[in-house]
Amino acid sequence: MGETLRARERPWSLGVVMARRATRDGAVRTLVFAVVFGLYAWLQAFGYRGAYPSLADRLAFAGAFAHNDALRLFYGYPYDVVTVGGYCAWRVGGTLSIAAAVFGVMSAVRALRAEEDAGRAELVLAGAVRRSHYFLAAVLSVLLGALALGAGELGGYLAGGLALGPSMYAALATALVVPVFAGLGALASQLAPTRRGALALSLGGVGTFWLARMVADTWAPAAWLRTITPLGWAESMRPFAGSRADFALPSLALSGLTLLGAGVVARTRDVGVGLAAPRDRARSHRGWLGGPTRQYVLVARGSLAAWATGFGVFAFVLGMVSTSISSAGVSPELRRQLQSLGLGSVFTPGGYLAFVFVVFIVALTYFVSAQMAAARQEEADQALETLLAQPVDRRRWLLGRQLVAALGSLGLAGEVGLLAWLGAATRGANVSLGQMLEAGANTLPTAILFLGLASLLYALVPRASSAVSYALASVAFLWYVVGSLLHVPRWLVDATPYVHVGYVPAEAFRPVPAFVMLGAGLLTGVAATLCLARRDLLSA
Amino acid sequence: MSTPDADAPIATTGLTKRYGATVALDSLDLSVRAGEVYGYLGPNGAGKTTTIRLLLGLHRASAGQARLFGLDAFADALSAHRRVAYVAGEPYLWPSLSAEDTLRYLGRLHGSIDVAYRDQLVRRFELDVAKKVRSLSKGNRQKVQLVAALATRADLLLLDEPTAGLDPLMEMEFRACVQEARERGQTVFLSSHILSEVEALCDRVGILRRGRLVEEGTLAEMRHLAAVSVEVTFAGPAPMIPALAGVTASSVGPNAARFEVHGPVGPLIAALGGHEIVSLTSREPSLEEIFLNQYDDETRRRDG
Ligand SMILES: Nc1ncnc2c1ncn2[C@@H]1O[C@H](COP(=O)(O)OP(=O)(O)OP(=O)(O)O)[C@@H](O)[C@H]1O
Ligand SMILES: [Mg+2]
């Protein structure tokens, strides 16, 4: 007989093979995150140095702006903003730790649950593989991802001219967020009935911890909350601003505990089934089966409700903190500089809300991307084949999906206007419902534009479309954040739609760009249906 | 030769599909008549599923034409689909929908279904319709597709390996359903790897290899294609039989010979007439042998 394979491979080498497989599966996403981390860190360091060259500028900035409660929602608590490093720790660390949390959750669920739901884990575990080694290999791949993110951030700081030691510490503070949330994702992967359930559960966890940090950072009596949220620990490590390495301990301890717990469950749990078994029976939903669009709403009702909840909570909290803005002591010079940072008149509740509503535009571009990604998923799962073998027109099918995305955006835009107003009203802020609804409506044209683009991408390059749509939405926003800090030609700065959106209600609604965006969205959307009508359906 | 019926349930001419460098379907001319059960056979990767996807307008032909009931399979897909029901090769449906809602949904999309027949099918296939598709076994998911397709009573059933995963009892039930469809005058296009199923159900069979239709005909015609094997044992040493058209002889022992006969056996019997024969057996090839012969490259090369 021929050669035998290396019959008794050492468990370790098998583990390495599995870890390599898991790492390669998520490599593209990890790379994209790492590059974005690097670019963001570099651009903030670079931009701050350019915008506030002297200590006096920075002190003025610190006094009037950094200690503004409302901005802490996004960036966290500023410990020191008069040095480039301190500013970066605030602006970069605060934002990137949220991104790191999302990354940790997504990669853990991918490595620990998606493989099972796809049936691939069964194949691997049918081999001479120990469960614990399989689990460890998955965890190892996530930790390698954390390392990559940290390296990206470090590279950015170094390129931005910051010192090696403190930069490494700052990158570590962010990277430590990954295993904590990977632990959360790993636990959710053991509990939830499905991959989607695990993802929703743990993303809900990210949202809750973020909310806790927001409240802690903006409302002095609740500052203690910072000590119980992992995002607060990252902040409390105070990179570039009087390092407190002891705050790494709770992160390490919690990661260890959650991962250990998940590992223990994973050793005995049925592969592909969560501890909380899914309901295997469903009530009938007659009314929702009349056509593909209604059926989609039925199937996606859980995720649509989650979007609505997230938007609503966020809008309400933003409304509440909008009253803590004060313009006392802000010089006209500083105002001008803030303008150059893209942070114009933010010192009134209305002005502040007008500014932060940009966040809802970003979220809506992700929402429409997610809707098109769901359309693609139906095709990849081949359910679309069964559907289109019926007398169902492809163009109408896509149009239905676009309609859900557009009406969903409309609903979310109205919701954030209403709830932001309500939040502000509870604190007696002087903004009207009409103003806030207008601010909500102002987020729509950009969303429609991205809906058109995402559908066109879906029709033209189905397999890459989801990733490219999310990337496009992210790049458009990041370019808006940093484009104006850099000395590049005007038209290049203007290439992102965000530049053309007015800060409503602080500024007037800008009808021309809005209609251009709406028109472009409609055109690309129609083009998408026509392109889809001409191509082969492609499974995963 | 008569031109195929303009409104034939299935008619393709020069139908070709390329995926990049792969030629999945190579100039296929296929015609399925109304009311017939057509078996579509071929090794893995031969292009059976591709054919069905082209017929449904799910993929676009690289060249040639496909028509269902005289309607262009791609351009007029919508009208064509009103008369068609489809069972996909893999039972991918909507995991969170119950089987009942899936049946209802597919029924509404199709427009018209025979509700009484659907309920009867649910009973016959022993389907638990309250369960979510996610929690059904593979065979049960397949049954959901089958029930949905059969309940439409569509003029044309396009079935891509419809019984993959069904247990033998359900396989029998499926055969009964196809017979019922035939009796109602429905046309059935059945792609399958189960030869006994094809033998039991199909009026006509086509064999696809590497995207080309290599054989087509009724089962009787198929049998004629293959050689009948005649084994003769003589009282003494086997004599020399003069060469006959369509007959190849080989020795199987000192007193015995085997003759592979293509076409009528009469001339061979006549030639054997003057010799004393101890025993004579003749054996028709099984369908399985015929099909395997067509599938297997090696045998074809040796025989060819
Ligand atoms: N979307 C696609 N992209 C590229 N190649 C494809 C695609 N679909 C099918 N093929 C190729 O076309 C050929 C025919 O595939 P098809 O699925 O039609 O075979 P089949 O006869 O149905 O096989 P099986 O019996 O295994 O189901 C194969 O070589 C396959 O690899
Ligand atoms: Mg096939």
PDB file of N, CA, C and O and ligand atoms in Angstrom, chain A residues 463 537-539, chain B residues 19 22-24 42-51 53 59 160-161 193 208, ligand 1:
ATOM      1  N   ARG A 463     -21.187  38.996  -5.263  1.00  0.00           N
ATOM      2  CA  ARG A 463     -20.428  38.345  -4.195  1.00  0.00           C
ATOM      3  C   ARG A 463     -19.658  39.333  -3.344  1.00  0.00           C
ATOM      4  O   ARG A 463     -19.490  39.129  -2.146  1.00  0.00           O
ATOM      5  N   LEU A 537     -28.187  34.170 -11.540  1.00  0.00           N
ATOM      6  CA  LEU A 537     -28.205  34.145 -10.079  1.00  0.00           C
ATOM      7  C   LEU A 537     -26.954  33.419  -9.602  1.00  0.00           C
ATOM      8  O   LEU A 537     -26.554  32.419 -10.192  1.00  0.00           O
ATOM      9  N   LEU A 538     -26.333  33.927  -8.546  1.00  0.00           N
ATOM     10  CA  LEU A 538     -25.088  33.317  -8.089  1.00  0.00           C
ATOM     11  C   LEU A 538     -25.227  32.875  -6.646  1.00  0.00           C
ATOM     12  O   LEU A 538     -25.488  33.698  -5.767  1.00  0.00           O
ATOM     13  N   SER A 539     -25.033  31.582  -6.413  1.00  0.00           N
ATOM     14  CA  SER A 539     -25.071  31.117  -5.034  1.00  0.00           C
ATOM     15  C   SER A 539     -23.765  31.494  -4.353  1.00  0.00           C
ATOM     16  O   SER A 539     -22.876  32.062  -4.962  1.00  0.00           O
TER      17      SER A 539
ATOM     18  N   TYR B  19     -19.453  28.931 -18.150  1.00  0.00           N
ATOM     19  CA  TYR B  19     -19.087  29.683 -16.943  1.00  0.00           C
ATOM     20  C   TYR B  19     -17.592  29.910 -17.029  1.00  0.00           C
ATOM     21  O   TYR B  19     -16.820  28.989 -16.769  1.00  0.00           O
ATOM     22  N   THR B  22     -15.345  27.026 -18.333  1.00  0.00           N
ATOM     23  CA  THR B  22     -16.102  25.773 -18.278  1.00  0.00           C
ATOM     24  C   THR B  22     -17.288  25.817 -19.231  1.00  0.00           C
ATOM     25  O   THR B  22     -18.096  26.745 -19.167  1.00  0.00           O
ATOM     26  N   VAL B  23     -17.374  24.821 -20.074  1.00  0.00           N
ATOM     27  CA  VAL B  23     -18.570  24.718 -20.908  1.00  0.00           C
ATOM     28  C   VAL B  23     -19.507  23.756 -20.189  1.00  0.00           C
ATOM     29  O   VAL B  23     -19.304  22.549 -20.187  1.00  0.00           O
ATOM     30  N   ALA B  24     -20.530  24.314 -19.545  1.00  0.00           N
ATOM     31  CA  ALA B  24     -21.417  23.481 -18.743  1.00  0.00           C
ATOM     32  C   ALA B  24     -22.452  22.804 -19.626  1.00  0.00           C
ATOM     33  O   ALA B  24     -22.900  21.695 -19.354  1.00  0.00           O
ATOM     34  N   GLY B  42     -27.305  11.691 -16.148  1.00  0.00           N
ATOM     35  CA  GLY B  42     -25.931  12.058 -16.478  1.00  0.00           C
ATOM     36  C   GLY B  42     -25.079  12.089 -15.241  1.00  0.00           C
ATOM     37  O   GLY B  42     -25.592  12.302 -14.142  1.00  0.00           O
ATOM     38  N   PRO B  43     -23.784  11.885 -15.421  1.00  0.00           N
ATOM     39  CA  PRO B  43     -22.884  11.888 -14.257  1.00  0.00           C
ATOM     40  C   PRO B  43     -22.838  13.258 -13.571  1.00  0.00           C
ATOM     41  O   PRO B  43     -23.317  14.242 -14.123  1.00  0.00           O
ATOM     42  N   ASN B  44     -22.243  13.314 -12.399  1.00  0.00           N
ATOM     43  CA  ASN B  44     -22.110  14.583 -11.673  1.00  0.00           C
ATOM     44  C   ASN B  44     -21.387  15.600 -12.548  1.00  0.00           C
ATOM     45  O   ASN B  44     -20.392  15.285 -13.187  1.00  0.00           O
ATOM     46  N   GLY B  45     -21.933  16.807 -12.546  1.00  0.00           N
ATOM     47  CA  GLY B  45     -21.277  17.876 -13.313  1.00  0.00           C
ATOM     48  C   GLY B  45     -21.568  17.825 -14.797  1.00  0.00           C
ATOM     49  O   GLY B  45     -20.956  18.553 -15.576  1.00  0.00           O
ATOM     50  N   ALA B  46     -22.528  16.973 -15.220  1.00  0.00           N
ATOM     51  CA  ALA B  46     -22.809  16.848 -16.647  1.00  0.00           C
ATOM     52  C   ALA B  46     -23.530  18.074 -17.198  1.00  0.00           C
ATOM     53  O   ALA B  46     -23.447  18.378 -18.384  1.00  0.00           O
ATOM     54  N   GLY B  47     -24.245  18.773 -16.332  1.00  0.00           N
ATOM     55  CA  GLY B  47     -24.962  19.960 -16.793  1.00  0.00           C
ATOM     56  C   GLY B  47     -26.473  19.866 -16.619  1.00  0.00           C
ATOM     57  O   GLY B  47     -27.219  20.664 -17.185  1.00  0.00           O
ATOM     58  N   LYS B  48     -26.938  18.943 -15.810  1.00  0.00           N
ATOM     59  CA  LYS B  48     -28.381  18.776 -15.621  1.00  0.00           C
ATOM     60  C   LYS B  48     -28.987  19.988 -14.920  1.00  0.00           C
ATOM     61  O   LYS B  48     -29.970  20.570 -15.386  1.00  0.00           O
ATOM     62  N   THR B  49     -28.396  20.361 -13.773  1.00  0.00           N
ATOM     63  CA  THR B  49     -28.919  21.515 -13.043  1.00  0.00           C
ATOM     64  C   THR B  49     -28.803  22.777 -13.888  1.00  0.00           C
ATOM     65  O   THR B  49     -29.716  23.615 -13.905  1.00  0.00           O
ATOM     66  N   THR B  50     -27.700  22.891 -14.619  1.00  0.00           N
ATOM     67  CA  THR B  50     -27.522  24.045 -15.503  1.00  0.00           C
ATOM     68  C   THR B  50     -28.671  24.127 -16.501  1.00  0.00           C
ATOM     69  O   THR B  50     -29.234  25.205 -16.736  1.00  0.00           O
ATOM     70  N   THR B  51     -29.033  22.984 -17.095  1.00  0.00           N
ATOM     71  CA  THR B  51     -30.141  22.978 -18.051  1.00  0.00           C
ATOM     72  C   THR B  51     -31.406  23.536 -17.399  1.00  0.00           C
ATOM     73  O   THR B  51     -32.080  24.400 -17.966  1.00  0.00           O
ATOM     74  N   ARG B  53     -31.705  25.445 -14.773  1.00  0.00           N
ATOM     75  CA  ARG B  53     -31.583  26.879 -14.463  1.00  0.00           C
ATOM     76  C   ARG B  53     -31.793  27.725 -15.716  1.00  0.00           C
ATOM     77  O   ARG B  53     -32.381  28.806 -15.654  1.00  0.00           O
ATOM     78  N   HIS B  59     -30.481  31.518 -15.043  1.00  0.00           N
ATOM     79  CA  HIS B  59     -29.214  31.874 -15.676  1.00  0.00           C
ATOM     80  C   HIS B  59     -29.502  32.182 -17.142  1.00  0.00           C
ATOM     81  O   HIS B  59     -30.501  31.740 -17.683  1.00  0.00           O
ATOM     82  N   ASP B 160     -35.402  18.605 -10.018  1.00  0.00           N
ATOM     83  CA  ASP B 160     -33.960  18.370 -10.004  1.00  0.00           C
ATOM     84  C   ASP B 160     -33.618  17.453  -8.825  1.00  0.00           C
ATOM     85  O   ASP B 160     -33.596  17.909  -7.682  1.00  0.00           O
ATOM     86  N   GLU B 161     -33.386  16.205  -9.100  1.00  0.00           N
ATOM     87  CA  GLU B 161     -33.122  15.195  -8.065  1.00  0.00           C
ATOM     88  C   GLU B 161     -34.109  15.312  -6.904  1.00  0.00           C
ATOM     89  O   GLU B 161     -33.717  15.515  -5.760  1.00  0.00           O
ATOM     90  N   HIS B 193     -30.525  10.587 -10.275  1.00  0.00           N
ATOM     91  CA  HIS B 193     -29.434   9.611 -10.270  1.00  0.00           C
ATOM     92  C   HIS B 193     -29.947   8.227  -9.908  1.00  0.00           C
ATOM     93  O   HIS B 193     -29.175   7.285  -9.807  1.00  0.00           O
ATOM     94  N   LEU B 208     -27.008  12.888 -20.542  1.00  0.00           N
ATOM     95  CA  LEU B 208     -26.149  14.051 -20.767  1.00  0.00           C
ATOM     96  C   LEU B 208     -24.748  13.688 -20.294  1.00  0.00           C
ATOM     97  O   LEU B 208     -24.577  13.107 -19.219  1.00  0.00           O
TER      98      LEU B 208
HETATM   99  N1  LIG C   1     -22.359  29.150 -11.138  1.00  0.00           N
HETATM  100  C1  LIG C   1     -21.408  28.396 -11.707  1.00  0.00           C
HETATM  101  N2  LIG C   1     -20.180  28.906 -11.912  1.00  0.00           N
HETATM  102  C2  LIG C   1     -19.223  28.176 -12.496  1.00  0.00           C
HETATM  103  N3  LIG C   1     -19.373  26.913 -12.910  1.00  0.00           N
HETATM  104  C3  LIG C   1     -20.566  26.329 -12.739  1.00  0.00           C
HETATM  105  C4  LIG C   1     -21.646  27.042 -12.132  1.00  0.00           C
HETATM  106  N4  LIG C   1     -22.715  26.218 -12.100  1.00  0.00           N
HETATM  107  C5  LIG C   1     -22.318  25.053 -12.652  1.00  0.00           C
HETATM  108  N5  LIG C   1     -21.026  25.110 -13.041  1.00  0.00           N
HETATM  109  C6  LIG C   1     -20.271  24.033 -13.720  1.00  0.00           C
HETATM  110  O1  LIG C   1     -21.069  23.551 -14.771  1.00  0.00           O
HETATM  111  C7  LIG C   1     -20.959  22.156 -14.879  1.00  0.00           C
HETATM  112  C8  LIG C   1     -22.331  21.522 -14.807  1.00  0.00           C
HETATM  113  O2  LIG C   1     -22.846  21.663 -13.513  1.00  0.00           O
HETATM  114  P1  LIG C   1     -24.305  21.174 -13.107  1.00  0.00           P
HETATM  115  O3  LIG C   1     -24.565  21.676 -11.756  1.00  0.00           O
HETATM  116  O4  LIG C   1     -25.247  21.538 -14.170  1.00  0.00           O
HETATM  117  O5  LIG C   1     -24.111  19.586 -13.074  1.00  0.00           O
HETATM  118  P2  LIG C   1     -25.183  18.465 -12.714  1.00  0.00           P
HETATM  119  O6  LIG C   1     -25.348  17.660 -13.921  1.00  0.00           O
HETATM  120  O7  LIG C   1     -26.401  19.077 -12.146  1.00  0.00           O
HETATM  121  O8  LIG C   1     -24.386  17.640 -11.625  1.00  0.00           O
HETATM  122  P3  LIG C   1     -24.922  16.863 -10.311  1.00  0.00           P
HETATM  123  O9  LIG C   1     -25.370  15.533 -10.761  1.00  0.00           O
HETATM  124  O10 LIG C   1     -23.697  16.762  -9.482  1.00  0.00           O
HETATM  125  O11 LIG C   1     -25.994  17.691  -9.704  1.00  0.00           O
HETATM  126  C9  LIG C   1     -20.019  21.713 -13.771  1.00  0.00           C
HETATM  127  O12 LIG C   1     -18.745  21.552 -14.346  1.00  0.00           O
HETATM  128  C10 LIG C   1     -20.016  22.857 -12.824  1.00  0.00           C
HETATM  129  O13 LIG C   1     -18.789  22.951 -12.179  1.00  0.00           O
END
